[in-house]
Coordinates of C-alpha atoms and ligand atoms in Angstrom, one line a residue:
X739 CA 11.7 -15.5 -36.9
X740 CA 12.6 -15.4 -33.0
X741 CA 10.1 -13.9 -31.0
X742 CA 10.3 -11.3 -27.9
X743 CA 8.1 -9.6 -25.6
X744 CA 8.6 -6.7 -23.9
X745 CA 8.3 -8.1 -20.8
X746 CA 11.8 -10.0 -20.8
X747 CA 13.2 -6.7 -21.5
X748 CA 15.2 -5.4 -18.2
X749 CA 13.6 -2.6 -16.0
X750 CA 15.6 -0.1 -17.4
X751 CA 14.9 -0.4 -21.0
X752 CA 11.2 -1.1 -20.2
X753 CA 11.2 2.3 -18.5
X754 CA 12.9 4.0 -21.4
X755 CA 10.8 2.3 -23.9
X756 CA 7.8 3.8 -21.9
X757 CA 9.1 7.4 -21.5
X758 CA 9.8 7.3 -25.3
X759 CA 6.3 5.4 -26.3
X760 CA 4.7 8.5 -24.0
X761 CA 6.7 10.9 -25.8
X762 CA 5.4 10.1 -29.3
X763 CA 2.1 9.4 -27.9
X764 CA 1.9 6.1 -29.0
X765 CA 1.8 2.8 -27.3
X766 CA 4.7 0.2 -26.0
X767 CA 3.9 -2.2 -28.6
X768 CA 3.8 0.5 -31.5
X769 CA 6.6 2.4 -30.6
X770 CA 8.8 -1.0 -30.4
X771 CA 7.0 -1.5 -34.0
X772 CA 8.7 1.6 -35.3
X773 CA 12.0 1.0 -34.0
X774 CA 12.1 -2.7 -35.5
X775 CA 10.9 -1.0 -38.5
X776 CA 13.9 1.8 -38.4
X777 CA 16.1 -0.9 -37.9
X778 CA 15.3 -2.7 -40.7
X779 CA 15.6 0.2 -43.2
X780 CA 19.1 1.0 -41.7
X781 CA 20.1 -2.3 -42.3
X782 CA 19.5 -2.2 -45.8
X783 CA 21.0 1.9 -45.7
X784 CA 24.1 -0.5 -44.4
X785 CA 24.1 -2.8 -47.0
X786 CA 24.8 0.1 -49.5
X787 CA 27.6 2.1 -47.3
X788 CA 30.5 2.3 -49.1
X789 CA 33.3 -0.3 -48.7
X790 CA 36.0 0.7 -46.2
X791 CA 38.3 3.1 -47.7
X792 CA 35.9 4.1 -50.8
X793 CA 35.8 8.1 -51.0
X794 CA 33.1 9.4 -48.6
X795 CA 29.8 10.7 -50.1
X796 CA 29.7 14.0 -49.6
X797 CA 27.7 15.3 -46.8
X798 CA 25.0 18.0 -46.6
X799 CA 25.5 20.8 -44.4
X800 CA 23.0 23.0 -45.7
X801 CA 20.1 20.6 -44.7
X802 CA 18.8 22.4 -41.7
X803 CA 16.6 19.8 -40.4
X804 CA 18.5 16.9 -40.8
X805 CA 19.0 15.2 -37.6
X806 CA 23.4 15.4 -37.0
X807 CA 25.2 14.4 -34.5
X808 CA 28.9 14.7 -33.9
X809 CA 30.2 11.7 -32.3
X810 CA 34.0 12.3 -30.8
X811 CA 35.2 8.6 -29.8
X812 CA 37.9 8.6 -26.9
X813 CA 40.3 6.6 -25.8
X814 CA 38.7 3.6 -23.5
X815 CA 38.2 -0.2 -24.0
X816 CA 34.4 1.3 -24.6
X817 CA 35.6 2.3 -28.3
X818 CA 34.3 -0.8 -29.8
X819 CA 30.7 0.2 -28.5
X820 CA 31.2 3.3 -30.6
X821 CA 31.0 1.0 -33.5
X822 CA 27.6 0.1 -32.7
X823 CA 26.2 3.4 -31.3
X824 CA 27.0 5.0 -34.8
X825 CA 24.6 2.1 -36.1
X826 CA 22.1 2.8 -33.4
X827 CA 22.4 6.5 -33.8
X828 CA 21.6 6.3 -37.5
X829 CA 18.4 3.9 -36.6
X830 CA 17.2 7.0 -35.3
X831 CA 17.4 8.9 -38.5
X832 CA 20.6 10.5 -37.2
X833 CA 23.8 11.6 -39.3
X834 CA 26.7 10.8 -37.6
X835 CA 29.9 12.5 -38.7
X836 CA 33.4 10.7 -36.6
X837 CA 36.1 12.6 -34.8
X838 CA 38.3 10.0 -33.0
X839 CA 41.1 11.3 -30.7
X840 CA 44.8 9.5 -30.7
X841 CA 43.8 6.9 -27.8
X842 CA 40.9 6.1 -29.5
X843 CA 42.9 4.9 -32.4
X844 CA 44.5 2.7 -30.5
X845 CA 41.7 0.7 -29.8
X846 CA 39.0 0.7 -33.0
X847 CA 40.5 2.0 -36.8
X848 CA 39.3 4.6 -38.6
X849 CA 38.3 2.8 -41.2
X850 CA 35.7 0.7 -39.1
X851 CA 34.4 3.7 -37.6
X852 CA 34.0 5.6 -41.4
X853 CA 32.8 2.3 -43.0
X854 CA 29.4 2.7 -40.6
X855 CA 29.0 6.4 -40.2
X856 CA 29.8 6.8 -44.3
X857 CA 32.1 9.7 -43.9
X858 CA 35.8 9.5 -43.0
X859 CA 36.0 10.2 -39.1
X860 CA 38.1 13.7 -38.8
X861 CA 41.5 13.0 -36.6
X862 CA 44.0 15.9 -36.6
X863 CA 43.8 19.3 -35.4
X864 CA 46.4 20.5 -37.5
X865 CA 45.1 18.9 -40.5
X866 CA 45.7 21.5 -43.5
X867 CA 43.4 20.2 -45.9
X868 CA 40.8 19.7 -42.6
X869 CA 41.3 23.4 -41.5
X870 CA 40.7 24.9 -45.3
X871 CA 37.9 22.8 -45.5
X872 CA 35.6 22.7 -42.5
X873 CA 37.5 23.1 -39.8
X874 CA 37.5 22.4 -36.0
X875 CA 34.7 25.7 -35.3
X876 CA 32.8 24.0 -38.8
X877 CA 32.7 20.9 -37.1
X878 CA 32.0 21.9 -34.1
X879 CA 28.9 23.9 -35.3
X880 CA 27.5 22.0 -38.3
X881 CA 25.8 19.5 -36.1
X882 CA 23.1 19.3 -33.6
X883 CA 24.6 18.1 -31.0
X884 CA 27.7 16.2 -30.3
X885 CA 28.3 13.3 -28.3
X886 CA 31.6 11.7 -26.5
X887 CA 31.3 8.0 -26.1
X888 CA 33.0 7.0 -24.5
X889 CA 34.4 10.1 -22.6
X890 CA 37.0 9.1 -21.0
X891 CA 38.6 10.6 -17.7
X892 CA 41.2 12.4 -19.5
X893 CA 39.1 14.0 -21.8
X894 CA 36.7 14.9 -19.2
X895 CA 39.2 16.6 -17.4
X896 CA 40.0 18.6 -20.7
X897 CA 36.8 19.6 -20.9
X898 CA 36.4 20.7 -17.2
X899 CA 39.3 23.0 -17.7
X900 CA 38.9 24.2 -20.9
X901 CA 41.9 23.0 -22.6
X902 CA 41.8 22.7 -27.0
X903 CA 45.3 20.9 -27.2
X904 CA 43.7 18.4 -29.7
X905 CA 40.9 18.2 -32.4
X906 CA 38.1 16.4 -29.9
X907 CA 38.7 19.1 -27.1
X908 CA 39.0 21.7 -29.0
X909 CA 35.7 21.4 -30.7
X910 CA 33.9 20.7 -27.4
X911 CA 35.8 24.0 -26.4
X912 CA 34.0 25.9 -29.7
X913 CA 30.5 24.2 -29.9
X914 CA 27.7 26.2 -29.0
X915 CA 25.4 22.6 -29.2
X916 CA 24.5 20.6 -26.7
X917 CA 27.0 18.1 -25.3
X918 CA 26.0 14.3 -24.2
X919 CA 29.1 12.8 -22.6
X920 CA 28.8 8.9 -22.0
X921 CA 31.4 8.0 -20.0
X922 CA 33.7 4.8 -19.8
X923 CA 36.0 4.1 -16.9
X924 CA 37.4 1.7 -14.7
X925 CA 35.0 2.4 -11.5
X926 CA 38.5 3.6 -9.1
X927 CA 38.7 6.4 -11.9
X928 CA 35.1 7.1 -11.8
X929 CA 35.2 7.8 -8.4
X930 CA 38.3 9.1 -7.8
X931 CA 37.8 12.9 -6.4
X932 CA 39.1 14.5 -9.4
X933 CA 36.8 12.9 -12.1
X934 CA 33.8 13.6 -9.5
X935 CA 34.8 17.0 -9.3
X936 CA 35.3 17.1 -13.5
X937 CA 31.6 15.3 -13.6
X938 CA 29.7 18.0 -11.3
X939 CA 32.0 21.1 -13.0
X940 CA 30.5 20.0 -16.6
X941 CA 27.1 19.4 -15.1
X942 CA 27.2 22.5 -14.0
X943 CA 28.2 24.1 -17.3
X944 CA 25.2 22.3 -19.0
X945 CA 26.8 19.2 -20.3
X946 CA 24.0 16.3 -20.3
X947 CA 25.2 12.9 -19.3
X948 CA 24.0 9.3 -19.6
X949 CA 25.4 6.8 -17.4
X950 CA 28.1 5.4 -16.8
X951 CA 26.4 2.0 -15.7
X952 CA 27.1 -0.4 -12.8
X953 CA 28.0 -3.6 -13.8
X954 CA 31.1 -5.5 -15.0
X955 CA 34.3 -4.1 -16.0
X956 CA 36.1 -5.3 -19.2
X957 CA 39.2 -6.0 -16.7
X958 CA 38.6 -9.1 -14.8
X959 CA 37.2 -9.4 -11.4
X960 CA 36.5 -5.7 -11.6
X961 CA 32.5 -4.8 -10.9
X962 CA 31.0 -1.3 -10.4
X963 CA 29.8 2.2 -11.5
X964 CA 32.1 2.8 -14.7
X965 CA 30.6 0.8 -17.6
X966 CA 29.6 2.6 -20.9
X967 CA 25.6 3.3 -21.2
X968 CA 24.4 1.0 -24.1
X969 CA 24.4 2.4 -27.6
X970 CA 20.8 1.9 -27.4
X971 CA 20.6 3.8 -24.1
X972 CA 23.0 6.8 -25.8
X973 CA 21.3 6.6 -28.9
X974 CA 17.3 7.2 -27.2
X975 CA 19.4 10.0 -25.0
X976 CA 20.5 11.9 -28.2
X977 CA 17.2 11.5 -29.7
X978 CA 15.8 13.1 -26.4
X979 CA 18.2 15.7 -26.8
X980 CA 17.5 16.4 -30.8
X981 CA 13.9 16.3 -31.0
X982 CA 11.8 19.2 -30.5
X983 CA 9.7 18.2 -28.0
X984 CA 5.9 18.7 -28.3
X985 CA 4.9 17.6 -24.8
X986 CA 2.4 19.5 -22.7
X987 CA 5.4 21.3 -21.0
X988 CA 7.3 22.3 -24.3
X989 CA 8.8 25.3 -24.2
X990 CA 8.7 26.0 -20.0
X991 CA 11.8 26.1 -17.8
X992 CA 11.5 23.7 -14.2
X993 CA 13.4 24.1 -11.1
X994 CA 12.9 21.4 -9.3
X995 CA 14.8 20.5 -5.5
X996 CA 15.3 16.7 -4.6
X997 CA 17.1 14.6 -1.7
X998 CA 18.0 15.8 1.8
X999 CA 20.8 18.5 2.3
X1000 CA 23.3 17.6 4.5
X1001 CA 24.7 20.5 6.9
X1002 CA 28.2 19.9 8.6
X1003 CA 29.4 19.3 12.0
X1004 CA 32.8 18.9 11.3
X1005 CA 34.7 17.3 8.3
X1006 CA 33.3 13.9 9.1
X1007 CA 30.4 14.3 10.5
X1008 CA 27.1 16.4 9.4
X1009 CA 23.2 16.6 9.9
X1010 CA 21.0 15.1 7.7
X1011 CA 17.3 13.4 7.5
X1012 CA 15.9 10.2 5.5
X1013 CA 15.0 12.1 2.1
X1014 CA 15.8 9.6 -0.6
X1015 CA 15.1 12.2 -3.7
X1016 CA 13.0 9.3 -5.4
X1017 CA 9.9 11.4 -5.6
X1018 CA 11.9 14.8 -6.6
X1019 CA 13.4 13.0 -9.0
X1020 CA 10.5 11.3 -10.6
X1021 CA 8.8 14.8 -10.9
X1022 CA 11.9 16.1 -12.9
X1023 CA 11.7 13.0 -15.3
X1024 CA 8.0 13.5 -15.8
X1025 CA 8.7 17.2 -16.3
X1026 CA 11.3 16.4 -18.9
X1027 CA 9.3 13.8 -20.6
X1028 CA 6.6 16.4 -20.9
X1029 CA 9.4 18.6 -22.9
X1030 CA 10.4 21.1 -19.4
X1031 CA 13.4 22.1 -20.0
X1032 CA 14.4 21.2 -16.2
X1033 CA 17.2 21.8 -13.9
X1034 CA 17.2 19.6 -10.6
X1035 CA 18.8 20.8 -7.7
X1036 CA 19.9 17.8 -5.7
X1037 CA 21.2 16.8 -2.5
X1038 CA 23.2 13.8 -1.7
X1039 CA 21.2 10.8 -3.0
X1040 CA 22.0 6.9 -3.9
X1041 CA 19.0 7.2 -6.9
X1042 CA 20.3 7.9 -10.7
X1043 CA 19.8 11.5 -12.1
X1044 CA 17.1 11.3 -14.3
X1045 CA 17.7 11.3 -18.2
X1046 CA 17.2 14.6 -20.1
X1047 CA 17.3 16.9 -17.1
X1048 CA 20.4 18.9 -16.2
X1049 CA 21.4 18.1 -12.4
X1050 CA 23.1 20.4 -9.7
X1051 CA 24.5 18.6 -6.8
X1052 CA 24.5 20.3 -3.8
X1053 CA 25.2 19.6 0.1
X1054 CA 23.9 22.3 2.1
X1055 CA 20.9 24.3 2.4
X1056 CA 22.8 27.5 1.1
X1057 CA 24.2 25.4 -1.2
X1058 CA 20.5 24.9 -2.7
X1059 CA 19.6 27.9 -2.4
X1060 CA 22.4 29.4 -4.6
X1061 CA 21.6 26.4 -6.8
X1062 CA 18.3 27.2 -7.3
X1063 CA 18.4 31.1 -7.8
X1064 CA 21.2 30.9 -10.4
X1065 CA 19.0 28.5 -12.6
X1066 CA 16.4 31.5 -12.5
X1067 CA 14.3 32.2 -14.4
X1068 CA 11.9 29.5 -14.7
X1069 CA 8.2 29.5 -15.1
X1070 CA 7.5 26.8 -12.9
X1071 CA 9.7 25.5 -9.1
X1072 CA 9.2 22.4 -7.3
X1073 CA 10.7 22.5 -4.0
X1074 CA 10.5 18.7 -3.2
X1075 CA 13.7 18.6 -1.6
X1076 CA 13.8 17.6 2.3
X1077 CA 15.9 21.0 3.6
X1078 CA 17.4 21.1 6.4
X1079 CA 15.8 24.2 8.8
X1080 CA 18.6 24.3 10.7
X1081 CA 22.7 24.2 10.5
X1082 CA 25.4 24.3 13.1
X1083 CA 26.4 27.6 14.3
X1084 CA 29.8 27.2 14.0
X1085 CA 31.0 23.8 11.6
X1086 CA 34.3 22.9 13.2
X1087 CA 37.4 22.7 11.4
X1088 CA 38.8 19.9 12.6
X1089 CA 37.4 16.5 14.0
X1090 CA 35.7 17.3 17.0
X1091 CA 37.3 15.0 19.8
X1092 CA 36.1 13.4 22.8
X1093 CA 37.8 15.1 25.8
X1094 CA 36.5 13.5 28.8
X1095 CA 34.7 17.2 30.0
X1096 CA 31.3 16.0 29.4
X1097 CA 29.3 16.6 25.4
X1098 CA 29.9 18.9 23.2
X1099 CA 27.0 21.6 22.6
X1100 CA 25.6 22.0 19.2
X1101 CA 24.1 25.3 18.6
X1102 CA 22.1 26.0 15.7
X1103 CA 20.9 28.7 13.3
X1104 CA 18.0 28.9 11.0
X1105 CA 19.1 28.0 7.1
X1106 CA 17.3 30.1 4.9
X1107 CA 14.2 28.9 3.8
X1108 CA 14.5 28.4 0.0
X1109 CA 10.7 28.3 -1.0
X1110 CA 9.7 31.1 1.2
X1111 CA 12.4 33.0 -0.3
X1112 CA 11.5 32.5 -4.1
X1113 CA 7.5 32.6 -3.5
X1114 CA 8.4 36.4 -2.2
X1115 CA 11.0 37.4 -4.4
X1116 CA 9.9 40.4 -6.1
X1117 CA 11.5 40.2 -10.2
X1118 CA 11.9 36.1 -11.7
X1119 CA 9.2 34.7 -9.2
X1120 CA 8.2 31.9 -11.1
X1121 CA 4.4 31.3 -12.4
X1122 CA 4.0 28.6 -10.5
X1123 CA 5.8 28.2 -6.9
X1124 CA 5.0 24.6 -5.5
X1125 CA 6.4 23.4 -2.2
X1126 CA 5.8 20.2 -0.2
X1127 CA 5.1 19.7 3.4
X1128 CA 6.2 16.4 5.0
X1129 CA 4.4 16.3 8.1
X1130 CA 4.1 13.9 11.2
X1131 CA 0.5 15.0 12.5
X1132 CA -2.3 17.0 12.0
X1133 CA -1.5 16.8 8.2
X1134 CA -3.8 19.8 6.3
X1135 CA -3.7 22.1 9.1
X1136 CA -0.2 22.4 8.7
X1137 CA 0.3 22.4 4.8
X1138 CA -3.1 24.9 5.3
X1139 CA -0.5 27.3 7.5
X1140 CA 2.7 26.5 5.7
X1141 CA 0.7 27.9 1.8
X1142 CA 0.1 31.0 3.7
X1143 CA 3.0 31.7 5.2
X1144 CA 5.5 30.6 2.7
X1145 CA 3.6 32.1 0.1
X1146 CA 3.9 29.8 -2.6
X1147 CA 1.1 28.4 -4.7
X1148 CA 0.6 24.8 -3.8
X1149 CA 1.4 22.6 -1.2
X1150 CA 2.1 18.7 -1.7
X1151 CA 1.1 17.7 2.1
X1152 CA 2.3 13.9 2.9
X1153 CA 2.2 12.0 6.5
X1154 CA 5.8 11.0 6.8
X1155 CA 5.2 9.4 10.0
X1156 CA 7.3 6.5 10.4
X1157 CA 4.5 3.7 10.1
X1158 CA 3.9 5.5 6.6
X1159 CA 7.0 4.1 5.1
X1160 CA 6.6 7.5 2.8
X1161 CA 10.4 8.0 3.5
X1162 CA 12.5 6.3 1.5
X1163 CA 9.9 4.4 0.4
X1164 CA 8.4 4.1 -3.5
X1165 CA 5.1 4.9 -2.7
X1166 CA 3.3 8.4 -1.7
X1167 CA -0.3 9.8 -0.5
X1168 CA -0.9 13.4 -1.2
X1169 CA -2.9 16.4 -0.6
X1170 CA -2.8 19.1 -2.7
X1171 CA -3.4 22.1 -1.4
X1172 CA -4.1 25.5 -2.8
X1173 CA -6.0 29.0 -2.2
X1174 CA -8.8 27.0 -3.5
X1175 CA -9.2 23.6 -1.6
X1176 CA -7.5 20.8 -0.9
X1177 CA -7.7 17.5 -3.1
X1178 CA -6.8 14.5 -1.9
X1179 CA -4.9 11.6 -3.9
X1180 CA -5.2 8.3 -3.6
X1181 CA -2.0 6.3 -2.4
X1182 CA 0.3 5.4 -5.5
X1183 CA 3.5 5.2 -6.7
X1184 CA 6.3 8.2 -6.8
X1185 CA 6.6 8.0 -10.5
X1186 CA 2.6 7.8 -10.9
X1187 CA 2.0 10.8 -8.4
X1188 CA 5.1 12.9 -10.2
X1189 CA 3.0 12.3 -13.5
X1190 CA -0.6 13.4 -12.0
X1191 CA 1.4 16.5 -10.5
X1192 CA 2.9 17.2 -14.3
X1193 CA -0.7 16.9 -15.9
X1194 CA -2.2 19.2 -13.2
X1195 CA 0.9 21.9 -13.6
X1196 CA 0.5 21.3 -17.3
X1197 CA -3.2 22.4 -17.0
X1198 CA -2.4 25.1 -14.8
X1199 CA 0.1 26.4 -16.9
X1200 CA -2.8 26.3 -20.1
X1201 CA -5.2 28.4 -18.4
X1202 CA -7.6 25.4 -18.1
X1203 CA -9.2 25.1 -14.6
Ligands
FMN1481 C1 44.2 -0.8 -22.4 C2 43.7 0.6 -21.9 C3 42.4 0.8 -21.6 C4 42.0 2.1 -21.2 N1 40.7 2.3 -20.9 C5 40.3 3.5 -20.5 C6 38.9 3.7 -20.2 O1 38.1 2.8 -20.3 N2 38.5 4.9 -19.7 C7 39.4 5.9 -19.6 O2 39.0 7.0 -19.2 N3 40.7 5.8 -19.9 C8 41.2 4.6 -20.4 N4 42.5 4.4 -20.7 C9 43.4 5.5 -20.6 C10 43.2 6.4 -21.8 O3 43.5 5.7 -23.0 C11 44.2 7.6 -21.7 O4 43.9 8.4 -20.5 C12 44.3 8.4 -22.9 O5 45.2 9.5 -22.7 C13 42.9 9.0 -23.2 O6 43.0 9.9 -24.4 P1 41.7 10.7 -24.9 O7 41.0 11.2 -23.8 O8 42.4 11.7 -25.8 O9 41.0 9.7 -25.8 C14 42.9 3.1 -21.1 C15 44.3 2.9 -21.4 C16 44.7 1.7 -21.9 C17 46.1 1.4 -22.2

């Protein structure tokens, strides 16, 4: 039997495999242990699927606890991963039921697609027999969850506006569960400004995403962001997504702020600082492995939104804010986003030119300051208001002044002196402070101090001391 060790796994299924090994509390080795052990009693649940195009065994709606997902396949070359998701999906204990739009017929058959998920995928909106029988608002409620992989541009854009012109949109339009859209394009229609705008719109409305990848396209000699998540990677995101989670911050909502905010000049031009988001970041994957139901308010950053976690990208400052006090109310805020404190006083319209006369003048106004203002607000403060300080000198005093005066519970202090490499960098040294001291933590990574501030906030949040 071939032989493999976690270590020649890549980074990012190494990290995933940890998150999920911390989630069930049990180590790397075991938890790969259970999932080879899944696999193999799927394989033999494969064995006995019916033969393509033998009547489908009825399923059972009634059975409340049964893990169900809806899977809607679009349209893309990505379909044929689709095949193998519904596999993966089902190694997870999930029932997949099928819905494939027109495009996606074009590209995988039904009968593939029923042959591994055991149940005719559904196909028409106008199907009679369909419609007297469970219906697009049955289908779109007797499931957990549903997923769209791959979600393709088009029906992205669907879903942005709301349109039901077909059976897949319009039971994304009537589900009431939540939605995990992995989407598949050529990286020109990724980034093109309408799919962007599409992406942050269903963010915005709630929709959980994983991916799309970088990597190589199915065209040739076409490389970037675009690529399908693996099954395995959709398939431990759907799990995420169905299981209750038990962690130590079950049951708590999170705010927390990442990234620098960027503050205009004029259209090309803007003010920003160094912030990278990796630390805000890693404190709202720690928070969602520790089952916080977290929303992350981020600026403009090059690092991936963390899995689980429903992401709000902002620009500005007032943008943040906004952000931040529509997510309300949580029980817990981390404000680790670098702010800017000040914007232009008037952002020009146009290109500002040079005109021989000399430099222009920028004046500048105060932006409002986002933790000072939720500390004090008086209805939906949350329990627990935690700020950071990035300082350049003279470290304590300052976090010491900024608690006070900000009003908020804790203060993460860090030197962010240049020579630090804090900045950017992977690596972070704290100092806690609160009304009761300050601590201060050893230098480590951003992902190890985002998990020592979780198990503090978690034991805050208990009661213990
Ligand atoms: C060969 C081929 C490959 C395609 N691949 C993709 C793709 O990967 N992603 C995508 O968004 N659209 C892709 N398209 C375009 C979609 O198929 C098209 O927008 C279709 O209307 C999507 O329908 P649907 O969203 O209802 O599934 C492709 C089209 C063709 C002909």
């Amino acid at each position: 039997m071939a032989s493999l060790t976690v270590r020649q796994l890549d980074e990012a299924l190494k990290k995933r495999l940890r998150l999920r090994a911390a989630r069930h509390g049990r180590s790397v080795e075991d938890e790969v242990r259970t999932i080879l052990r899944s696999a193999a009693a799927d394989e033999a649940a494969f064995a006995a699927a019916p033969e393509p195009g033998a009547p489908a065994e009825p399923s059972k709606p009634s059975d409340p606890a049964a893990k169900k997902a809806l899977l809607i396949i679009g349209g893309g070359i990505a379909a044929y991963k689709s095949l193998d998701l519904i596999r993966r999906l089902r190694e997870h204990g999930i029932a997949v039921r099928v819905v494939m739009t027109d495009a996606a017929q074009k590209f995988i058959t039904p009968l593939s697609a029923g042959a591994l998920a055991g149940e005719h995928p559904y196909t028409d909106l106008f199907d009679t027999k369909l419609e007297l029988d469970v219906g697009h608002i049955r289908l779109a409620r007797d499931t957990r969850m549903v997923i769209v992989a791959p979600a393709t541009a088009d029906l992205m854009a669907k879903m942005a506006q709301g349109h039901a012109d077909d059976l897949a949109s319009a039971v994304l339009l009537a589900t009431d569960r939540p939605i995990l859209l992995a989407p598949a394009m050529n990286p020109k229609m990724w980034s093109n400004k309408a799919t962007l705008r599409n992406a942050a719109q269903l963010r915005a409305d709630g929709v959980h995403f994983v991916g799309p990848n970088a990597g190589e396209m199915a065209e040739s000699n076409e490389a970037g962001v675009g690529r399908m998540a693996e099954p395995l990677e959709i398939a431990a995101a759907a799990e995420a997504l169905l299981t209750p989670s038990s962690g130590a911050l079950a049951g708590l909502r999170m705010i927390v702020t990442s990234g620098p905010t960027h503050e205009p000049i004029d259209p090309v031009r803007y003010i920003a600082n160094r912030s990278s988001g990796k630390q805000g970041h890693a404190i709202a994957e720690a928070a969602a492995a520790a089952g916080a139901n977290v929303t992350l308010v981020s600026g403009p950053v090059q690092v991936a939104p963390p899995h689980g976690v429903n992401v709000v990208q902002i620009e500005s400052a007032r943008d943040m804010l906004a952000a931040v006090e529509k997510a309300l109310p949580a029980d817990i805020a981390v404000f680790a986003a670098a702010v800017a404190d000040w914007r232009t006083a008037n952002n020009s319209k146009e290109k500002i030119k040079k005109t021989g006369k000399g430099t222009p003048e920028l004046a500048l106004v105060e932006n409002p300051d986002i933790l000072a203002t939720v500390a004090h607000r008086k209805s939906k403060r949350p329990r627990l208001v935690i700020g950071f300080a990035a300082e350049t000198e003279h470290v304590i005093e300052h976090a010491k002044a900024k608690l006070a005066r900000k009003g908020c519970d804790w203060i993460l202090a860090n030197d962010v002196s240049p020579e630090t490499g804090i900045m950017g960098g992977d690596s972070n040294t704290i100092h806690l402070v609160t009304k009761d001291g300050v601590e201060h933590w050893p230098p480590q990574s951003k992902n190890e101090v985002a998990t020592a501030l979780i198990t503090r906030i978690a034991r805050t949040m208990s009661g213990r001391p």
